[in-house]
CSV table of C-alpha atoms in Angstrom, one decimal:
chain,number,residue,atom,x,y,z
A,1,UNK,CA,84.3,-20.1,30.1
A,2,UNK,CA,87.4,-19.0,32.5
A,3,UNK,CA,90.5,-19.2,30.5
A,4,UNK,CA,93.8,-20.1,32.5
A,5,UNK,CA,97.0,-19.8,31.0
A,6,UNK,CA,100.3,-20.6,32.3
A,7,UNK,CA,103.5,-19.0,30.4
A,8,UNK,CA,106.5,-21.2,31.4
A,9,UNK,CA,110.4,-20.3,30.5
A,10,UNK,CA,111.3,-23.3,31.1
A,11,UNK,CA,113.8,-24.7,28.6
A,12,UNK,CA,114.0,-28.7,29.3
A,13,UNK,CA,112.4,-31.4,28.8
A,14,UNK,CA,110.7,-31.8,30.5
A,15,UNK,CA,110.8,-28.7,32.8
A,16,UNK,CA,110.5,-28.6,36.5
A,17,UNK,CA,109.3,-24.9,35.9
A,18,UNK,CA,106.4,-26.3,33.8
A,19,UNK,CA,105.7,-29.0,36.2
A,20,UNK,CA,105.1,-26.3,38.8
A,21,UNK,CA,102.8,-24.5,36.7
A,22,UNK,CA,100.8,-26.9,35.8
A,23,UNK,CA,100.3,-27.5,39.8
A,24,UNK,CA,98.9,-24.6,40.4
A,25,UNK,CA,96.6,-24.3,37.2
A,26,UNK,CA,95.5,-27.5,38.2
A,27,UNK,CA,94.7,-26.3,41.8
A,28,UNK,CA,92.9,-23.2,40.7
A,29,UNK,CA,90.8,-25.6,38.3
A,30,UNK,CA,90.0,-27.6,40.5
A,31,UNK,CA,89.0,-24.8,43.3
A,32,UNK,CA,87.3,-23.2,40.4
A,33,UNK,CA,84.9,-26.0,39.9
A,34,UNK,CA,84.2,-27.0,43.7
A,35,UNK,CA,82.9,-23.1,43.4
A,36,UNK,CA,80.8,-24.1,40.3
A,37,UNK,CA,82.9,-22.5,37.6
A,38,UNK,CA,84.4,-24.2,34.4
A,39,UNK,CA,87.4,-23.6,33.3
A,40,UNK,CA,90.4,-24.7,31.0
A,41,UNK,CA,93.8,-24.1,30.6
A,42,UNK,CA,96.3,-23.4,28.2
A,43,UNK,CA,100.3,-23.3,28.8
A,44,UNK,CA,102.6,-20.9,26.6
A,45,UNK,CA,106.0,-22.4,26.5
A,46,UNK,CA,108.7,-20.3,25.7
A,47,UNK,CA,110.9,-23.2,24.1
A,48,UNK,CA,107.8,-23.0,21.5
A,49,UNK,CA,108.5,-19.6,20.6
A,50,UNK,CA,111.7,-18.6,21.9
A,51,UNK,CA,113.4,-18.5,18.1
A,52,UNK,CA,109.9,-16.4,16.9
A,53,UNK,CA,110.6,-13.8,19.9
A,54,UNK,CA,113.8,-13.6,18.7
A,55,UNK,CA,113.1,-12.5,15.3
A,56,UNK,CA,110.6,-10.5,16.1
A,57,UNK,CA,112.8,-8.2,18.4
A,58,UNK,CA,115.8,-8.9,15.7
A,59,UNK,CA,113.7,-8.0,12.8
A,60,UNK,CA,110.0,-7.0,13.3
A,61,UNK,CA,108.7,-10.2,12.1
A,62,UNK,CA,105.8,-11.8,13.7
A,63,UNK,CA,105.0,-14.9,13.2
A,64,UNK,CA,101.4,-16.2,13.4
A,65,UNK,CA,102.6,-18.5,16.2
A,66,UNK,CA,104.0,-15.8,18.2
A,67,UNK,CA,101.1,-13.5,17.9
A,68,UNK,CA,98.7,-16.0,18.5
A,69,UNK,CA,100.5,-17.3,22.0
A,70,UNK,CA,101.0,-13.2,22.9
A,71,UNK,CA,97.1,-13.3,22.4
A,72,UNK,CA,96.8,-16.2,24.5
A,73,UNK,CA,98.5,-14.6,27.7
A,74,UNK,CA,96.8,-11.5,27.0
A,75,UNK,CA,93.5,-12.5,26.5
A,76,UNK,CA,93.5,-14.9,29.7
A,77,UNK,CA,91.1,-14.6,32.9
A,78,UNK,CA,93.9,-15.0,34.6
A,79,UNK,CA,97.9,-16.0,34.9
A,80,UNK,CA,100.6,-18.2,36.0
A,81,UNK,CA,104.0,-16.8,35.0
A,82,UNK,CA,106.9,-19.3,35.5
A,83,UNK,CA,110.6,-18.9,34.9
A,84,UNK,CA,113.9,-20.7,35.8
A,85,UNK,CA,116.6,-18.8,37.8
A,86,UNK,CA,119.7,-18.1,35.9
A,87,UNK,CA,122.6,-15.9,37.5
A,88,UNK,CA,119.9,-14.6,40.5
A,89,UNK,CA,116.8,-13.8,38.1
A,90,UNK,CA,114.3,-14.7,35.6
A,91,UNK,CA,115.5,-16.3,32.4
A,92,UNK,CA,116.3,-13.8,29.6
A,93,UNK,CA,114.1,-15.6,26.7
A,94,UNK,CA,111.3,-15.4,29.1
A,95,UNK,CA,111.6,-11.7,29.6
A,96,UNK,CA,112.1,-11.4,25.7
A,97,UNK,CA,108.3,-12.7,25.1
A,98,UNK,CA,107.2,-10.3,27.7
A,99,UNK,CA,108.9,-7.5,26.1
A,100,UNK,CA,106.5,-8.0,23.4
A,101,UNK,CA,103.7,-7.2,25.6
A,102,UNK,CA,102.3,-4.1,25.6
A,103,UNK,CA,102.9,-2.2,28.7
A,104,UNK,CA,99.5,-2.6,30.4
A,105,UNK,CA,98.5,-5.6,28.4
A,106,UNK,CA,97.8,-7.5,30.9
A,107,UNK,CA,95.9,-4.9,33.3
A,108,UNK,CA,94.1,-6.5,35.7
A,109,UNK,CA,95.0,-10.1,35.3
A,110,UNK,CA,95.1,-11.7,38.2
A,111,UNK,CA,98.6,-13.6,38.1
A,112,UNK,CA,100.7,-15.8,39.8
A,113,UNK,CA,104.7,-15.9,40.4
A,114,UNK,CA,106.4,-19.2,39.9
A,115,UNK,CA,110.4,-19.5,39.6
A,116,UNK,CA,112.3,-22.7,40.0
A,117,UNK,CA,115.9,-22.4,41.4
A,118,UNK,CA,118.8,-24.6,42.0
A,119,UNK,CA,119.4,-23.2,45.2
A,120,UNK,CA,117.0,-21.6,48.0
A,121,UNK,CA,119.3,-18.4,47.9
A,122,UNK,CA,116.9,-17.3,45.3
A,123,UNK,CA,113.6,-17.6,47.2
A,124,UNK,CA,112.9,-13.2,46.7
A,125,UNK,CA,113.5,-13.3,43.0
A,126,UNK,CA,109.3,-13.6,42.6
A,127,UNK,CA,109.5,-10.0,44.7
A,128,UNK,CA,112.5,-8.5,43.7
A,129,UNK,CA,112.3,-9.0,39.7
A,130,UNK,CA,109.4,-11.0,38.6
A,131,UNK,CA,106.8,-8.5,40.2
A,132,UNK,CA,107.6,-5.3,39.1
A,133,UNK,CA,107.8,-6.8,35.6
A,134,UNK,CA,104.4,-8.2,35.9
A,135,UNK,CA,103.4,-4.9,37.3
A,136,UNK,CA,105.1,-3.1,34.7
A,137,UNK,CA,102.5,-4.8,32.6
A,138,UNK,CA,99.7,-4.1,34.5
A,139,UNK,CA,99.3,-7.8,35.8
A,140,UNK,CA,97.6,-7.9,39.5
A,141,UNK,CA,99.8,-10.3,41.2
A,142,UNK,CA,98.6,-12.4,44.1
A,143,UNK,CA,100.1,-12.5,47.2
A,144,UNK,CA,101.5,-16.1,47.1
A,145,UNK,CA,104.2,-16.5,45.0
A,146,UNK,CA,106.1,-19.9,44.9
A,147,UNK,CA,110.1,-20.6,44.5
A,148,UNK,CA,110.8,-24.4,44.1
A,149,UNK,CA,114.1,-26.2,44.6
A,150,UNK,CA,115.4,-29.9,43.4
A,151,UNK,CA,114.3,-30.6,46.7
A,152,UNK,CA,110.4,-29.6,46.5
A,153,UNK,CA,109.3,-31.9,43.9
A,154,UNK,CA,110.0,-35.8,44.4
A,155,UNK,CA,111.0,-36.9,41.4
A,156,UNK,CA,110.5,-34.1,39.7
A,157,UNK,CA,106.9,-33.8,39.8
A,158,UNK,CA,105.3,-34.4,43.2
A,159,UNK,CA,105.2,-31.9,45.9
A,160,UNK,CA,107.0,-31.8,48.9
A,161,UNK,CA,104.2,-30.7,51.5
A,162,UNK,CA,105.1,-27.1,52.0
A,163,UNK,CA,105.1,-26.9,48.2
A,164,UNK,CA,102.1,-28.1,48.2
A,165,UNK,CA,100.9,-26.3,50.6
A,166,UNK,CA,101.9,-23.2,48.9
A,167,UNK,CA,99.9,-24.5,45.3
A,168,UNK,CA,96.9,-25.0,46.9
A,169,UNK,CA,97.3,-21.3,48.6
A,170,UNK,CA,98.0,-19.9,44.8
A,171,UNK,CA,95.3,-21.9,43.1
A,172,UNK,CA,92.8,-20.2,46.0
A,173,UNK,CA,93.7,-16.9,45.3
A,174,UNK,CA,93.4,-17.4,41.5
A,175,UNK,CA,89.7,-18.5,42.1
A,176,UNK,CA,89.2,-15.7,44.4
A,177,UNK,CA,90.1,-13.2,41.9
A,178,UNK,CA,87.9,-14.6,39.2
A,179,UNK,CA,85.0,-15.4,41.7
A,180,UNK,CA,85.1,-11.4,42.0
């Protein structure tokens, strides 16, 4: 069974960041199913482990919940990582969790980068901030990245055609990587 894991740095409920991440996961599962590959998904939400991650950083106290979430990320067959953009970069709490992974622990895992932003001014954040971070961890970052603004999601959940096309392309890239 192929396992696709999404790691969302979104802190709101509902989270547009998690919504976009979910679209990519669903598309990847759809494409994999067409190819006869069964896949399951899991989403790790930063808001569920943020306090545990901070306790780990400050005092070295790793909880079973945090340990299990990190193991899910490291054990994925493919990843979708998504963060809201704050002041031109990924969320600090998103980075805090990723800092707890060992360098190289994501070696070769196909990874789609997703960001949500209030403005199109941040469209390169996946390239100048997220790609180097994930590459440091060893992830195989896939070519298509997604940066979504509020205008890209109708009612916060349904993608406009341009975003939908990027989601389809990203889902196909995950499926292609897994099929290899």
